[in-house]
PDB file of C-alpha atoms in Angstrom:
ATOM      1  CA  MET A   1     -32.918  93.872  36.148  1.00  0.00           C
ATOM      2  CA  ASN A   2     -33.133  91.045  33.638  1.00  0.00           C
ATOM      3  CA  LEU A   3     -34.529  87.773  34.921  1.00  0.00           C
ATOM      4  CA  GLU A   4     -33.329  84.548  33.481  1.00  0.00           C
ATOM      5  CA  ARG A   5     -36.646  82.796  33.953  1.00  0.00           C
ATOM      6  CA  LYS A   6     -36.702  78.991  34.069  1.00  0.00           C
ATOM      7  CA  LEU A   7     -39.158  76.342  35.321  1.00  0.00           C
ATOM      8  CA  ALA A   8     -38.733  73.833  38.132  1.00  0.00           C
ATOM      9  CA  ALA A   9     -40.978  70.909  38.989  1.00  0.00           C
ATOM     10  CA  ILE A  10     -41.066  70.240  42.723  1.00  0.00           C
ATOM     11  CA  VAL A  11     -42.318  66.670  43.247  1.00  0.00           C
ATOM     12  CA  ASP A  12     -43.217  64.289  46.054  1.00  0.00           C
ATOM     13  CA  ILE A  13     -44.666  60.791  46.045  1.00  0.00           C
ATOM     14  CA  GLU A  14     -46.227  58.448  48.568  1.00  0.00           C
ATOM     15  CA  THR A  15     -45.751  54.712  48.056  1.00  0.00           C
ATOM     16  CA  THR A  16     -46.737  51.301  49.377  1.00  0.00           C
ATOM     17  CA  GLY A  17     -43.143  50.682  50.539  1.00  0.00           C
ATOM     18  CA  LEU A  18     -39.485  51.480  49.891  1.00  0.00           C
ATOM     19  CA  SER A  19     -38.612  49.312  46.837  1.00  0.00           C
ATOM     20  CA  PRO A  20     -39.444  50.736  43.402  1.00  0.00           C
ATOM     21  CA  HIS A  21     -39.292  47.169  42.032  1.00  0.00           C
ATOM     22  CA  GLU A  22     -41.761  45.672  44.503  1.00  0.00           C
ATOM     23  CA  CYS A  23     -43.889  48.629  45.677  1.00  0.00           C
ATOM     24  CA  GLU A  24     -46.120  51.151  43.918  1.00  0.00           C
ATOM     25  CA  MET A  25     -46.822  54.867  44.032  1.00  0.00           C
ATOM     26  CA  ILE A  26     -50.162  55.719  45.628  1.00  0.00           C
ATOM     27  CA  GLU A  27     -49.947  59.513  45.405  1.00  0.00           C
ATOM     28  CA  VAL A  28     -47.999  61.962  43.250  1.00  0.00           C
ATOM     29  CA  ALA A  29     -47.917  65.750  43.584  1.00  0.00           C
ATOM     30  CA  ILE A  30     -46.069  68.245  41.402  1.00  0.00           C
ATOM     31  CA  VAL A  31     -45.840  72.039  41.528  1.00  0.00           C
ATOM     32  CA  LEU A  32     -44.363  73.792  38.505  1.00  0.00           C
ATOM     33  CA  CYS A  33     -42.854  77.141  39.431  1.00  0.00           C
ATOM     34  CA  SER A  34     -40.778  79.726  37.648  1.00  0.00           C
ATOM     35  CA  TYR A  35     -37.473  80.922  39.113  1.00  0.00           C
ATOM     36  CA  ASP A  36     -34.633  83.281  38.264  1.00  0.00           C
ATOM     37  CA  ALA A  37     -31.674  81.151  37.228  1.00  0.00           C
ATOM     38  CA  GLN A  38     -29.236  83.856  38.366  1.00  0.00           C
ATOM     39  CA  SER A  39     -30.508  84.542  41.880  1.00  0.00           C
ATOM     40  CA  GLY A  40     -32.497  81.389  42.718  1.00  0.00           C
ATOM     41  CA  GLU A  41     -35.528  83.500  43.624  1.00  0.00           C
ATOM     42  CA  VAL A  42     -38.870  81.809  43.013  1.00  0.00           C
ATOM     43  CA  ILE A  43     -41.033  84.015  40.802  1.00  0.00           C
ATOM     44  CA  GLU A  44     -44.463  82.364  40.682  1.00  0.00           C
ATOM     45  CA  LEU A  45     -46.403  79.139  40.747  1.00  0.00           C
ATOM     46  CA  VAL A  46     -47.278  78.152  37.200  1.00  0.00           C
ATOM     47  CA  ASP A  47     -49.229  74.908  37.465  1.00  0.00           C
ATOM     48  CA  GLU A  48     -49.785  71.941  39.763  1.00  0.00           C
ATOM     49  CA  TYR A  49     -51.090  68.380  39.868  1.00  0.00           C
ATOM     50  CA  ALA A  50     -52.003  65.940  42.623  1.00  0.00           C
ATOM     51  CA  GLY A  51     -53.467  62.500  42.144  1.00  0.00           C
ATOM     52  CA  PHE A  52     -53.999  59.130  43.728  1.00  0.00           C
ATOM     53  CA  ASN A  53     -53.206  55.741  42.229  1.00  0.00           C
ATOM     54  CA  MET A  54     -54.856  52.495  43.296  1.00  0.00           C
ATOM     55  CA  PRO A  55     -52.108  49.889  43.758  1.00  0.00           C
ATOM     56  CA  SER A  56     -52.462  46.265  42.675  1.00  0.00           C
ATOM     57  CA  THR A  57     -52.553  45.081  46.288  1.00  0.00           C
ATOM     58  CA  PRO A  58     -54.211  46.787  49.285  1.00  0.00           C
ATOM     59  CA  ILE A  59     -52.307  49.485  51.171  1.00  0.00           C
ATOM     60  CA  ALA A  60     -50.761  48.104  54.371  1.00  0.00           C
ATOM     61  CA  SER A  61     -52.022  49.521  57.646  1.00  0.00           C
ATOM     62  CA  TYR A  62     -48.595  50.932  58.572  1.00  0.00           C
ATOM     63  CA  ILE A  63     -48.564  52.949  55.323  1.00  0.00           C
ATOM     64  CA  THR A  64     -52.027  54.317  56.182  1.00  0.00           C
ATOM     65  CA  ARG A  65     -50.795  55.226  59.662  1.00  0.00           C
ATOM     66  CA  LEU A  66     -47.768  57.051  58.184  1.00  0.00           C
ATOM     67  CA  THR A  67     -49.524  58.847  55.303  1.00  0.00           C
ATOM     68  CA  GLY A  68     -53.188  58.910  56.235  1.00  0.00           C
ATOM     69  CA  ILE A  69     -53.954  57.487  52.758  1.00  0.00           C
ATOM     70  CA  THR A  70     -56.533  54.691  52.901  1.00  0.00           C
ATOM     71  CA  ASN A  71     -57.627  52.066  50.392  1.00  0.00           C
ATOM     72  CA  GLU A  72     -60.929  53.892  50.080  1.00  0.00           C
ATOM     73  CA  MET A  73     -59.165  57.143  49.126  1.00  0.00           C
ATOM     74  CA  VAL A  74     -57.290  55.513  46.223  1.00  0.00           C
ATOM     75  CA  HIS A  75     -60.121  53.168  45.108  1.00  0.00           C
ATOM     76  CA  ASN A  76     -60.482  53.278  41.281  1.00  0.00           C
ATOM     77  CA  HIS A  77     -58.035  56.186  40.974  1.00  0.00           C
ATOM     78  CA  GLN A  78     -55.267  56.300  38.369  1.00  0.00           C
ATOM     79  CA  LEU A  79     -52.484  58.828  37.918  1.00  0.00           C
ATOM     80  CA  ASN A  80     -52.918  61.211  35.013  1.00  0.00           C
ATOM     81  CA  ASP A  81     -49.738  60.191  33.169  1.00  0.00           C
ATOM     82  CA  LYS A  82     -50.336  62.754  30.403  1.00  0.00           C
ATOM     83  CA  LYS A  83     -50.565  65.684  32.889  1.00  0.00           C
ATOM     84  CA  ILE A  84     -47.594  64.445  34.919  1.00  0.00           C
ATOM     85  CA  MET A  85     -45.374  64.210  31.858  1.00  0.00           C
ATOM     86  CA  GLU A  86     -46.646  67.573  30.571  1.00  0.00           C
ATOM     87  CA  LEU A  87     -45.411  69.230  33.770  1.00  0.00           C
ATOM     88  CA  PHE A  88     -42.125  67.373  33.802  1.00  0.00           C
ATOM     89  CA  ASN A  89     -41.477  68.129  30.121  1.00  0.00           C
ATOM     90  CA  LYS A  90     -41.962  71.850  30.747  1.00  0.00           C
ATOM     91  CA  ALA A  91     -39.503  71.842  33.661  1.00  0.00           C
ATOM     92  CA  ASP A  92     -35.827  72.701  33.234  1.00  0.00           C
ATOM     93  CA  ILE A  93     -35.097  70.917  36.540  1.00  0.00           C
ATOM     94  CA  ILE A  94     -36.876  68.524  38.898  1.00  0.00           C
ATOM     95  CA  ILE A  95     -36.478  68.914  42.651  1.00  0.00           C
ATOM     96  CA  ALA A  96     -37.489  66.533  45.452  1.00  0.00           C
ATOM     97  CA  HIS A  97     -36.482  66.163  49.111  1.00  0.00           C
ATOM     98  CA  ASN A  98     -34.529  62.835  49.107  1.00  0.00           C
ATOM     99  CA  ALA A  99     -34.789  62.815  45.326  1.00  0.00           C
ATOM    100  CA  SER A 100     -33.118  59.457  44.843  1.00  0.00           C
ATOM    101  CA  PHE A 101     -36.223  57.834  46.393  1.00  0.00           C
ATOM    102  CA  ASP A 102     -38.777  59.777  44.325  1.00  0.00           C
ATOM    103  CA  ARG A 103     -36.690  59.452  41.156  1.00  0.00           C
ATOM    104  CA  SER A 104     -36.371  55.646  41.476  1.00  0.00           C
ATOM    105  CA  PHE A 105     -40.174  55.210  41.553  1.00  0.00           C
ATOM    106  CA  LEU A 106     -40.980  57.877  38.942  1.00  0.00           C
ATOM    107  CA  MET A 107     -38.380  56.567  36.444  1.00  0.00           C
ATOM    108  CA  THR A 108     -39.778  53.072  36.784  1.00  0.00           C
ATOM    109  CA  ARG A 109     -43.093  54.415  35.452  1.00  0.00           C
ATOM    110  CA  TYR A 110     -41.711  57.244  33.278  1.00  0.00           C
ATOM    111  CA  PRO A 111     -38.264  56.078  31.993  1.00  0.00           C
ATOM    112  CA  GLU A 112     -37.892  59.228  29.857  1.00  0.00           C
ATOM    113  CA  LEU A 113     -37.266  61.155  33.112  1.00  0.00           C
ATOM    114  CA  ILE A 114     -33.681  59.859  33.040  1.00  0.00           C
ATOM    115  CA  GLU A 115     -32.909  62.678  30.624  1.00  0.00           C
ATOM    116  CA  LYS A 116     -34.092  65.385  33.087  1.00  0.00           C
ATOM    117  CA  LYS A 117     -31.845  67.260  35.513  1.00  0.00           C
ATOM    118  CA  TRP A 118     -32.719  66.090  39.021  1.00  0.00           C
ATOM    119  CA  HIS A 119     -31.829  68.029  42.181  1.00  0.00           C
ATOM    120  CA  CYS A 120     -32.115  66.935  45.802  1.00  0.00           C
ATOM    121  CA  SER A 121     -33.126  69.526  48.397  1.00  0.00           C
ATOM    122  CA  MET A 122     -32.027  67.181  51.169  1.00  0.00           C
ATOM    123  CA  ARG A 123     -28.454  66.627  49.950  1.00  0.00           C
ATOM    124  CA  ALA A 124     -27.643  69.775  47.935  1.00  0.00           C
ATOM    125  CA  VAL A 125     -27.924  72.177  50.885  1.00  0.00           C
ATOM    126  CA  LYS A 126     -25.330  72.165  53.707  1.00  0.00           C
ATOM    127  CA  TRP A 127     -28.056  71.814  56.311  1.00  0.00           C
ATOM    128  CA  LYS A 128     -25.792  70.455  59.079  1.00  0.00           C
ATOM    129  CA  ASP A 129     -23.176  73.178  58.429  1.00  0.00           C
ATOM    130  CA  TYR A 130     -25.959  75.694  58.949  1.00  0.00           C
ATOM    131  CA  GLY A 131     -26.656  74.210  62.373  1.00  0.00           C
ATOM    132  CA  PHE A 132     -29.641  71.973  61.714  1.00  0.00           C
ATOM    133  CA  PHE A 133     -29.796  68.719  63.662  1.00  0.00           C
ATOM    134  CA  ASN A 134     -30.541  66.619  60.539  1.00  0.00           C
ATOM    135  CA  LYS A 135     -31.733  66.917  56.944  1.00  0.00           C
ATOM    136  CA  LYS A 136     -35.239  65.513  57.502  1.00  0.00           C
ATOM    137  CA  LEU A 137     -37.977  67.644  56.003  1.00  0.00           C
ATOM    138  CA  THR A 138     -39.914  67.841  59.288  1.00  0.00           C
ATOM    139  CA  THR A 139     -36.818  69.060  61.163  1.00  0.00           C
ATOM    140  CA  LEU A 140     -36.091  71.756  58.581  1.00  0.00           C
ATOM    141  CA  LEU A 141     -39.727  72.897  58.342  1.00  0.00           C
ATOM    142  CA  ASP A 142     -40.001  73.189  62.137  1.00  0.00           C
ATOM    143  CA  ALA A 143     -36.781  75.192  62.321  1.00  0.00           C
ATOM    144  CA  HIS A 144     -38.060  77.617  59.677  1.00  0.00           C
ATOM    145  CA  HIS A 145     -41.581  77.810  61.255  1.00  0.00           C
ATOM    146  CA  ILE A 146     -43.238  76.343  58.152  1.00  0.00           C
ATOM    147  CA  LYS A 147     -46.512  74.610  58.828  1.00  0.00           C
ATOM    148  CA  ARG A 148     -48.117  71.884  56.771  1.00  0.00           C
ATOM    149  CA  GLU A 149     -51.524  70.318  57.313  1.00  0.00           C
ATOM    150  CA  HIS A 150     -50.493  66.698  56.758  1.00  0.00           C
ATOM    151  CA  ALA A 151     -46.939  65.298  56.874  1.00  0.00           C
ATOM    152  CA  HIS A 152     -46.403  62.511  54.328  1.00  0.00           C
ATOM    153  CA  ARG A 153     -49.085  63.772  52.014  1.00  0.00           C
ATOM    154  CA  ALA A 154     -47.572  64.584  48.632  1.00  0.00           C
ATOM    155  CA  MET A 155     -48.960  68.083  47.917  1.00  0.00           C
ATOM    156  CA  ASP A 156     -48.469  69.309  51.465  1.00  0.00           C
ATOM    157  CA  ASP A 157     -44.841  68.084  51.333  1.00  0.00           C
ATOM    158  CA  VAL A 158     -44.277  69.693  47.889  1.00  0.00           C
ATOM    159  CA  LYS A 159     -45.603  73.106  48.965  1.00  0.00           C
ATOM    160  CA  ALA A 160     -43.707  72.928  52.256  1.00  0.00           C
ATOM    161  CA  THR A 161     -40.470  72.038  50.389  1.00  0.00           C
ATOM    162  CA  LEU A 162     -40.965  74.971  48.068  1.00  0.00           C
ATOM    163  CA  ALA A 163     -41.625  77.320  50.998  1.00  0.00           C
ATOM    164  CA  LEU A 164     -38.463  76.048  52.671  1.00  0.00           C
ATOM    165  CA  LEU A 165     -36.326  76.662  49.533  1.00  0.00           C
ATOM    166  CA  THR A 166     -37.447  80.309  49.388  1.00  0.00           C
ATOM    167  CA  HIS A 167     -35.837  80.949  52.802  1.00  0.00           C
ATOM    168  CA  LYS A 168     -32.304  82.296  52.805  1.00  0.00           C
ATOM    169  CA  ASN A 169     -29.125  80.572  54.005  1.00  0.00           C
ATOM    170  CA  PRO A 170     -26.612  82.358  56.313  1.00  0.00           C
ATOM    171  CA  ASN A 171     -24.976  83.880  53.179  1.00  0.00           C
ATOM    172  CA  GLY A 172     -28.242  85.623  52.247  1.00  0.00           C
ATOM    173  CA  ASN A 173     -29.014  83.395  49.256  1.00  0.00           C
ATOM    174  CA  PRO A 174     -32.195  81.334  48.851  1.00  0.00           C
ATOM    175  CA  TYR A 175     -31.721  77.648  49.569  1.00  0.00           C
ATOM    176  CA  PHE A 176     -33.220  77.237  46.089  1.00  0.00           C
ATOM    177  CA  LEU A 177     -29.968  78.611  44.601  1.00  0.00           C
ATOM    178  CA  GLU A 178     -27.904  75.935  46.324  1.00  0.00           C
ATOM    179  CA  VAL A 179     -30.235  73.214  45.150  1.00  0.00           C
ATOM    180  CA  MET A 180     -30.354  74.567  41.639  1.00  0.00           C
ATOM    181  CA  ASN A 181     -26.562  74.622  41.393  1.00  0.00           C
ATOM    182  CA  LYS A 182     -26.043  71.015  42.408  1.00  0.00           C
ATOM    183  CA  ALA A 183     -27.527  68.485  40.019  1.00  0.00           C
ATOM    184  CA  MET A 184     -27.578  64.778  40.819  1.00  0.00           C
ATOM    185  CA  SER A 185     -25.612  62.436  38.613  1.00  0.00           C
ATOM    186  CA  LYS A 186     -27.585  60.386  36.167  1.00  0.00           C
ATOM    187  CA  PRO A 187     -28.502  56.919  37.483  1.00  0.00           C
ATOM    188  CA  LYS A 188     -26.814  53.876  36.032  1.00  0.00           C
ATOM    189  CA  ILE A 189     -29.183  51.757  33.957  1.00  0.00           C
ATOM    190  CA  LYS A 190     -29.039  48.033  34.580  1.00  0.00           C
ATOM    191  CA  VAL A 191     -28.997  46.046  31.368  1.00  0.00           C
ATOM    192  CA  ASN A 192     -30.405  42.521  31.526  1.00  0.00           C
ATOM    193  CA  ARG A 193     -28.472  40.152  29.296  1.00  0.00           C
TER     194      ARG A 193
END
């Protein structure tokens, strides 16, 4: 059997808030994995990166309660932009759960990512048609008996998303295949005149 081997970057971020124009990333995690472009089967983990980023203003207490990330944890940390772009540049596709959120922050810092094919594991799969109550990552992980040590920590969420996508839908295909086959449209760029 011939594999059509390609690379996917699974990414998750944690931020100081919801607006990519007013808030900052405080954690980024990426797993680069190979997959068969015909079957959607994940072949192997190739590389990974996780890093903190100290924001320009202190992390609000509600963000710490949600993520567990404290100001002490991010103190004097910066993202390794070179490593992040190295992983993204190797990837044929980028996948995130609720990708429009992650993409908006990442493209603010790395505008060249607009040229990459983005895929959303939350919207590309017919989760509700398959009987799931909602599309939230926690709901889907619980339904598939996938454990993660810390919810809302970037690497735990990335690895849990990847584990979820290796499970099969009612048709016997990996969820990864559905995600892979439905790319997001490119975002519109606002031009200031």
